[in-house]
Short mmCIF file of C-alpha atoms in Angstrom, two decimals:
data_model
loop_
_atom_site.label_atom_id
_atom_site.label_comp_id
_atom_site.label_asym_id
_atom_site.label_seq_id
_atom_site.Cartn_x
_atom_site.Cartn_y
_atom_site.Cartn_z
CA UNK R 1 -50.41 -36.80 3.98
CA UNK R 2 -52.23 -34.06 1.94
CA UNK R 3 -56.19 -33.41 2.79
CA UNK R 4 -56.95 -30.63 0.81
CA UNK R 5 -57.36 -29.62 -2.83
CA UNK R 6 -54.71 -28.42 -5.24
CA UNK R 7 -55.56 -26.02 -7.78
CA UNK R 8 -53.97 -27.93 -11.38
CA UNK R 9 -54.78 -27.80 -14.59
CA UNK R 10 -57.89 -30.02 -16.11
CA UNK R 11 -56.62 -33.36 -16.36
CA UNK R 12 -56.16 -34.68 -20.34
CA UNK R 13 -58.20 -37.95 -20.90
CA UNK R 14 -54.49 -39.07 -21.67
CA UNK R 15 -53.51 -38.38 -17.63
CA UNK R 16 -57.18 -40.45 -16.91
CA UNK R 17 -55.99 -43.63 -18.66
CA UNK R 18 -52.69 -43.39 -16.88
CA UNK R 19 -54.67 -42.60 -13.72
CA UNK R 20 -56.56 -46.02 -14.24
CA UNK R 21 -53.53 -47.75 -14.90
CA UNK R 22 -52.07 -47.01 -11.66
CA UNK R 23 -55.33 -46.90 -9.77
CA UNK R 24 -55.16 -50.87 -10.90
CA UNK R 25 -51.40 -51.39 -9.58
CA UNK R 26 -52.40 -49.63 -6.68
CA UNK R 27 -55.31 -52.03 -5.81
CA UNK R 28 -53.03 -55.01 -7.03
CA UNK R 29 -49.83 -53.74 -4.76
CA UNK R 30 -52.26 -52.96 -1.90
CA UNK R 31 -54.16 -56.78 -2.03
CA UNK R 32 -50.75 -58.28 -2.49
CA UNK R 33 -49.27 -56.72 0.85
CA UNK R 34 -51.85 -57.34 3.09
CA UNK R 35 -51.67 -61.33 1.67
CA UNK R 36 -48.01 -60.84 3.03
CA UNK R 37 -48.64 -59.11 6.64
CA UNK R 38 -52.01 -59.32 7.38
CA UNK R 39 -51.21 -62.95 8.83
CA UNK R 40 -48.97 -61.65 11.21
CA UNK R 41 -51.38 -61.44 13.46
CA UNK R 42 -53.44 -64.37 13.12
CA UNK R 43 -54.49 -66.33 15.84
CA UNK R 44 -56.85 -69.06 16.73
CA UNK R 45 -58.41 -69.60 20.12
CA UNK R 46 -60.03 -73.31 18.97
CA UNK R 47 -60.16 -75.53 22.26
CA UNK R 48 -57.81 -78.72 21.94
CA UNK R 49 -59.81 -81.85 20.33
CA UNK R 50 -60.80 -84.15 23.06
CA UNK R 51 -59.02 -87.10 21.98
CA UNK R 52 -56.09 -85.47 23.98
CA UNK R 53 -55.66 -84.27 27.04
CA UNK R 54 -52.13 -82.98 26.93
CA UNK R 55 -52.29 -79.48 27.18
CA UNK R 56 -54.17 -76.82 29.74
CA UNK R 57 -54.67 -74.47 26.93
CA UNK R 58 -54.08 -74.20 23.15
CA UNK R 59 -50.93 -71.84 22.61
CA UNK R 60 -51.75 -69.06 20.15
CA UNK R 61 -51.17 -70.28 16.58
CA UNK R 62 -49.16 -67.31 14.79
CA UNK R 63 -48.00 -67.39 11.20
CA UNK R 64 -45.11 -64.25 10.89
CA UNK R 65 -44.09 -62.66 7.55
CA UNK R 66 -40.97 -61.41 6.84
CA UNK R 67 -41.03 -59.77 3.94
CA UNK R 68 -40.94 -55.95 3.02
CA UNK R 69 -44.08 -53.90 3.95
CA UNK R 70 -43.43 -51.95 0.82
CA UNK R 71 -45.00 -52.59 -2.69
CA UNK R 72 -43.76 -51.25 -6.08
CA UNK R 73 -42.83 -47.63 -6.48
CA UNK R 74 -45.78 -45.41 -8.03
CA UNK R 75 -45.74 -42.79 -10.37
CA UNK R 76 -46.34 -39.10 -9.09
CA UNK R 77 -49.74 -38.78 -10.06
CA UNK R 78 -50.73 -34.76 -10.92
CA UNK R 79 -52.76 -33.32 -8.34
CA UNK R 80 -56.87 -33.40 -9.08
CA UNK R 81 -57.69 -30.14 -10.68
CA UNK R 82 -60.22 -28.12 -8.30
CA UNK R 83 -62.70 -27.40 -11.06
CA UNK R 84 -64.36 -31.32 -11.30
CA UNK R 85 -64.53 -30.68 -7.43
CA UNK R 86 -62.64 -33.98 -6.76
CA UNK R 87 -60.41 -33.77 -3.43
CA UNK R 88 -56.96 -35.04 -3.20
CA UNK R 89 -57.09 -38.42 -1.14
CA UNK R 90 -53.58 -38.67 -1.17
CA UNK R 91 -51.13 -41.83 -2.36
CA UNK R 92 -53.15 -44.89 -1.07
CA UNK R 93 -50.03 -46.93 -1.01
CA UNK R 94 -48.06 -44.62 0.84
CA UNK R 95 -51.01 -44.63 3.36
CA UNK R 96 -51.57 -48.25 3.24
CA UNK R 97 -47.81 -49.11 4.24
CA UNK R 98 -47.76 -45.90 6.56
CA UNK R 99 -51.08 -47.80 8.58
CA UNK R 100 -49.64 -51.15 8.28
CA UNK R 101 -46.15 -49.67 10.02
CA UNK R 102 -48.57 -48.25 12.88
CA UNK R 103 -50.20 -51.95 13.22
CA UNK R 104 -46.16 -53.20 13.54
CA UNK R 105 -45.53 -51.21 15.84
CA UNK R 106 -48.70 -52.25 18.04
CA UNK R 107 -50.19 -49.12 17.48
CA UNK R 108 -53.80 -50.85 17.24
CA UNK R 109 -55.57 -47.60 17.29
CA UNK R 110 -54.14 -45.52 14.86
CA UNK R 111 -53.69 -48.13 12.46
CA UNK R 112 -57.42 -48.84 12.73
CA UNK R 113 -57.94 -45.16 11.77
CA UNK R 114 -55.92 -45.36 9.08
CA UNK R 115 -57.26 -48.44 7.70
CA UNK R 116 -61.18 -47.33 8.44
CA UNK R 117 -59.76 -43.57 6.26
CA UNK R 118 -58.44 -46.03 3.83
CA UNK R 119 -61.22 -47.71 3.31
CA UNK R 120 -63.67 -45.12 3.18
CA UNK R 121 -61.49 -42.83 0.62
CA UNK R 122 -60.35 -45.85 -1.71
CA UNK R 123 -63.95 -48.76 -0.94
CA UNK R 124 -63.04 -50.82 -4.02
CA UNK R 125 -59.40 -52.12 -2.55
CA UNK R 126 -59.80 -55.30 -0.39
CA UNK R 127 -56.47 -54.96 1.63
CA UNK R 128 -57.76 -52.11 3.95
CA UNK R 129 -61.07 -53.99 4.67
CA UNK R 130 -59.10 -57.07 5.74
CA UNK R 131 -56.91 -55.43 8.03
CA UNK R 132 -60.08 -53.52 9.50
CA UNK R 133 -61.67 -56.77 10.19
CA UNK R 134 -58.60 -58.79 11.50
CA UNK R 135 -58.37 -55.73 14.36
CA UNK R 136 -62.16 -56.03 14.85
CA UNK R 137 -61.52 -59.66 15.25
CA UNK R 138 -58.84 -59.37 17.83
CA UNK R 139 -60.71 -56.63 19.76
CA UNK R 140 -64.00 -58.84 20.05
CA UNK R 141 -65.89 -57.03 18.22
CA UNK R 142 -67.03 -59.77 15.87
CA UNK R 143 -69.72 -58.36 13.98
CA UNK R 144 -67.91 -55.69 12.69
CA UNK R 145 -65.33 -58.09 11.50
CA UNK R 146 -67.43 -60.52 9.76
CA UNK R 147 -68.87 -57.52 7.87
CA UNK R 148 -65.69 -55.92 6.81
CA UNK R 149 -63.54 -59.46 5.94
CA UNK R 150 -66.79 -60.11 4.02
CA UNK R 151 -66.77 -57.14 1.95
CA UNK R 152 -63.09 -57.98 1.15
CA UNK R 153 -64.09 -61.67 0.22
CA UNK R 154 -66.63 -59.59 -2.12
CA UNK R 155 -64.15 -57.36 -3.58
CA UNK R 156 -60.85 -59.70 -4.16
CA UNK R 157 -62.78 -63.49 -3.96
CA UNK R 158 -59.35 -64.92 -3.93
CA UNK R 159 -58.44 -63.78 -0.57
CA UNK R 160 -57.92 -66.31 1.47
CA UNK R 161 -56.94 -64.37 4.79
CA UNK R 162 -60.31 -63.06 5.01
CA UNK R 163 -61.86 -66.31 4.22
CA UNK R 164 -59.92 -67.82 7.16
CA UNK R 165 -60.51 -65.51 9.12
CA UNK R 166 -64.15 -65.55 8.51
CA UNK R 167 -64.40 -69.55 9.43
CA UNK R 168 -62.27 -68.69 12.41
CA UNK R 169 -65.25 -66.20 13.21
CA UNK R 170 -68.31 -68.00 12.34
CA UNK R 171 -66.60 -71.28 14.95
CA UNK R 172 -66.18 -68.53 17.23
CA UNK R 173 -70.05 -67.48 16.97
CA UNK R 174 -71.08 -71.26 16.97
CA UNK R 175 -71.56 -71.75 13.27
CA UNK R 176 -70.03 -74.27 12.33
CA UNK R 177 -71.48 -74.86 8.73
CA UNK R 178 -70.36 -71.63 7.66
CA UNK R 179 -66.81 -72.29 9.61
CA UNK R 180 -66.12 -75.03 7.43
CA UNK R 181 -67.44 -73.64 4.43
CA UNK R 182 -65.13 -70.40 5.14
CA UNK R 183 -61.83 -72.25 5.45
CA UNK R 184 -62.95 -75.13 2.55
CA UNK R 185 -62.87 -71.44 0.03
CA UNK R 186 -59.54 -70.10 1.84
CA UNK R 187 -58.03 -73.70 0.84
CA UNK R 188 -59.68 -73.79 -2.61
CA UNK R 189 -57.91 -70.76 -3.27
CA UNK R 190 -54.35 -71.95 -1.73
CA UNK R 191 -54.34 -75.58 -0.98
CA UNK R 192 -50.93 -75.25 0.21
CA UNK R 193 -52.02 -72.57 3.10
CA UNK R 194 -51.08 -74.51 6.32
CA UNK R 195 -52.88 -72.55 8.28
CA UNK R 196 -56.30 -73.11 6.82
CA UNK R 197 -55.30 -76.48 7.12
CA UNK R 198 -55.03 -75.96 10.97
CA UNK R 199 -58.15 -74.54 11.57
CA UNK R 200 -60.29 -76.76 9.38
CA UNK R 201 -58.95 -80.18 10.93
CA UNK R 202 -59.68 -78.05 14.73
CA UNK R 203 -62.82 -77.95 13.08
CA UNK R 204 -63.58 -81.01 12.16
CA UNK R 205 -61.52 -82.55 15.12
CA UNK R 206 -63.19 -80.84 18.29
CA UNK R 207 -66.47 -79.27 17.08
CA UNK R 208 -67.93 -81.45 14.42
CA UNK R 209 -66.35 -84.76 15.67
CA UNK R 210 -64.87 -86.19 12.88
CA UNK R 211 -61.33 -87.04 13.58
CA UNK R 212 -60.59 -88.75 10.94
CA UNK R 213 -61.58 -86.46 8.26
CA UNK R 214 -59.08 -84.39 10.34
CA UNK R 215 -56.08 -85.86 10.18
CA UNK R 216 -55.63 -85.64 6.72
CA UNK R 217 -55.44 -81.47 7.44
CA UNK R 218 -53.59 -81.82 10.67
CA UNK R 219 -50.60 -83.80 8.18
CA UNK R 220 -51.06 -81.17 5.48
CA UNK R 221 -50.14 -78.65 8.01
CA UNK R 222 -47.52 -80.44 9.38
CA UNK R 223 -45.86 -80.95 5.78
CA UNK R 224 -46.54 -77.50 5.06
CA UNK R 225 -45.59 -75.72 8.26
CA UNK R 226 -41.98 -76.67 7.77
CA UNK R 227 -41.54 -77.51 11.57
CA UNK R 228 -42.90 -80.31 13.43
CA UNK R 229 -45.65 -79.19 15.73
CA UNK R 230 -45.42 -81.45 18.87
CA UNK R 231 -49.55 -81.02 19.54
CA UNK R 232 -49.99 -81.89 16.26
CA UNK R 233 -47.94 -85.11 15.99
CA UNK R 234 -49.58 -85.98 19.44
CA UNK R 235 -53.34 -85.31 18.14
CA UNK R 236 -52.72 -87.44 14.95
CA UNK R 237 -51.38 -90.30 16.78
CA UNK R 238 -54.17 -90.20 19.49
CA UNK R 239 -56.52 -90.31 16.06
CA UNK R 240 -54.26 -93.18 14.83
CA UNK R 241 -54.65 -95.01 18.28
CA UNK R 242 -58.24 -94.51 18.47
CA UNK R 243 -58.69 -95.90 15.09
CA UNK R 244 -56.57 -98.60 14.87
CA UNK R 245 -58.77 -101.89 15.86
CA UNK R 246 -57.52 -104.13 18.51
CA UNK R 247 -54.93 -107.05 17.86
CA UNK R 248 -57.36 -110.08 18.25
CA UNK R 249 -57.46 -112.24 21.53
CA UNK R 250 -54.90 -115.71 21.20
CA UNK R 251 -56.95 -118.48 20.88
CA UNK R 252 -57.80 -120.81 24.09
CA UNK R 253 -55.28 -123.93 24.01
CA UNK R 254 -57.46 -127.04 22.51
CA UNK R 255 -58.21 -129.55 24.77
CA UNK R 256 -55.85 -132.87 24.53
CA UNK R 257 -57.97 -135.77 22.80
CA UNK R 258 -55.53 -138.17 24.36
CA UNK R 259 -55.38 -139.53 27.67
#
């Protein structure tokens, strides 16, 4: 990774609108990869609705993601000439997928590092903010996490891993409003992201205690998760149960009118 300055010649306005152009793919490639990995380590820690009683503990929810860490190939870009004092930051997407191969290899740490250089050097890309807040997140320190998933909500509004991460963070902090709110945005970006569905009808299942505005999200996931998930079949049929009115009593037998 190169820190220091190269001595080049002034840069043409020609070289700045190519420089914009792949300062844009580099935001786009960067936003796009973390949509792709950053839910590899998603969790939620929501208690299991009361209707059911069937587990001691709700198992760690984890969405993986197989695909390549790897966006598109850049251009080499020429080096920032030393006379407009700029400093050579180095290839952000090189560095992005370098930090994100330090996070895959459980190297929480380092990768934090490299996201928090990331996202000081490059502050207008969402995908290092994102990651930042998802190892906040997992390292309890919450407030740090709502604050950088929030600034990536501000600077890509269509992410939807920070906005589910942020409603699994507000439930977590006992707001609830703002919970639902959170994932309602993640799902208004992606209705079809199952696990948005998951969290909301938790949500609205065990904290706000509406079951049956649940189970609508606890089928979407199910449809959408491509497995069944044995809780989930056995919280929507408790909900089912619970909501199905009793068959009514036989009537007594009529007394004979004959002797």
């Amino acid at each position: 990774m190169t820190t220091g300055s190269r001595r080049a010649p002034k840069p043409s306005p020609r070289w700045r609108r190519h420089a914009t152009a792949n300062s844009n793919r580099v935001r786009t490639a960067m936003t796009a990869s973390t949509e792709r990995t950053a839910m590899m380590n998603i969790h939620t820690t929501a208690p299991l609705p009361p209707a059911l009683k069937i587990a001691a503990a709700l198992l760690a929810l984890t969405l993986g993601a197989c695909s390549s860490m790897s966006g598109p190939k850049l251009p080499e870009r020429p080096q920032p000439s030393a006379e407009t004092g700029e400093v050579d930051k180095g290839d952000p997407q090189a560095r992005f997928t370098e930090a994100m191969g330090l996070w895959q290899q459980n190297q929480n740490a380092e990768a934090e590092t490299a996201f928090d250089s990331l996202s000081r050097d490059f502050p207008d890309f969402a995908g290092p903010w994102t990651n930042l807040g998802i190892l906040y997140a997992k390292s309890n320190r919450r407030e740090q996490a709502i604050a950088a998933l929030s600034k990536a909500a501000t600077l890509n509004p269509n992410n939807k891993v920070a906005f589910n991460w942020l409603g699994i963070l507000y439930r977590e902090s006992g707001d609830l409003n703002r919970a639902q709110l959170a994932y309602e945005k993640a799902l208004a970006i992606d209705p079809n992201y199952a696990l948005a569905h998951y969290n909301l009808g938790v949500l609205l299942d065990a904290h706000l205690k509406r079951p049956l505005d649940a189970v609508a999200h606890y089928r979407a996931y199910q449809s959408l998760h491509g497995t069944d998930d044995l809780r989930v079949m056995a919280w929507i049929a408790a909900i089912d149960a619970a909501s199905t009115p009793p068959a009514p009593a036989p009537a007594p037998p009529k007394p004979e009118q004959t002797p």
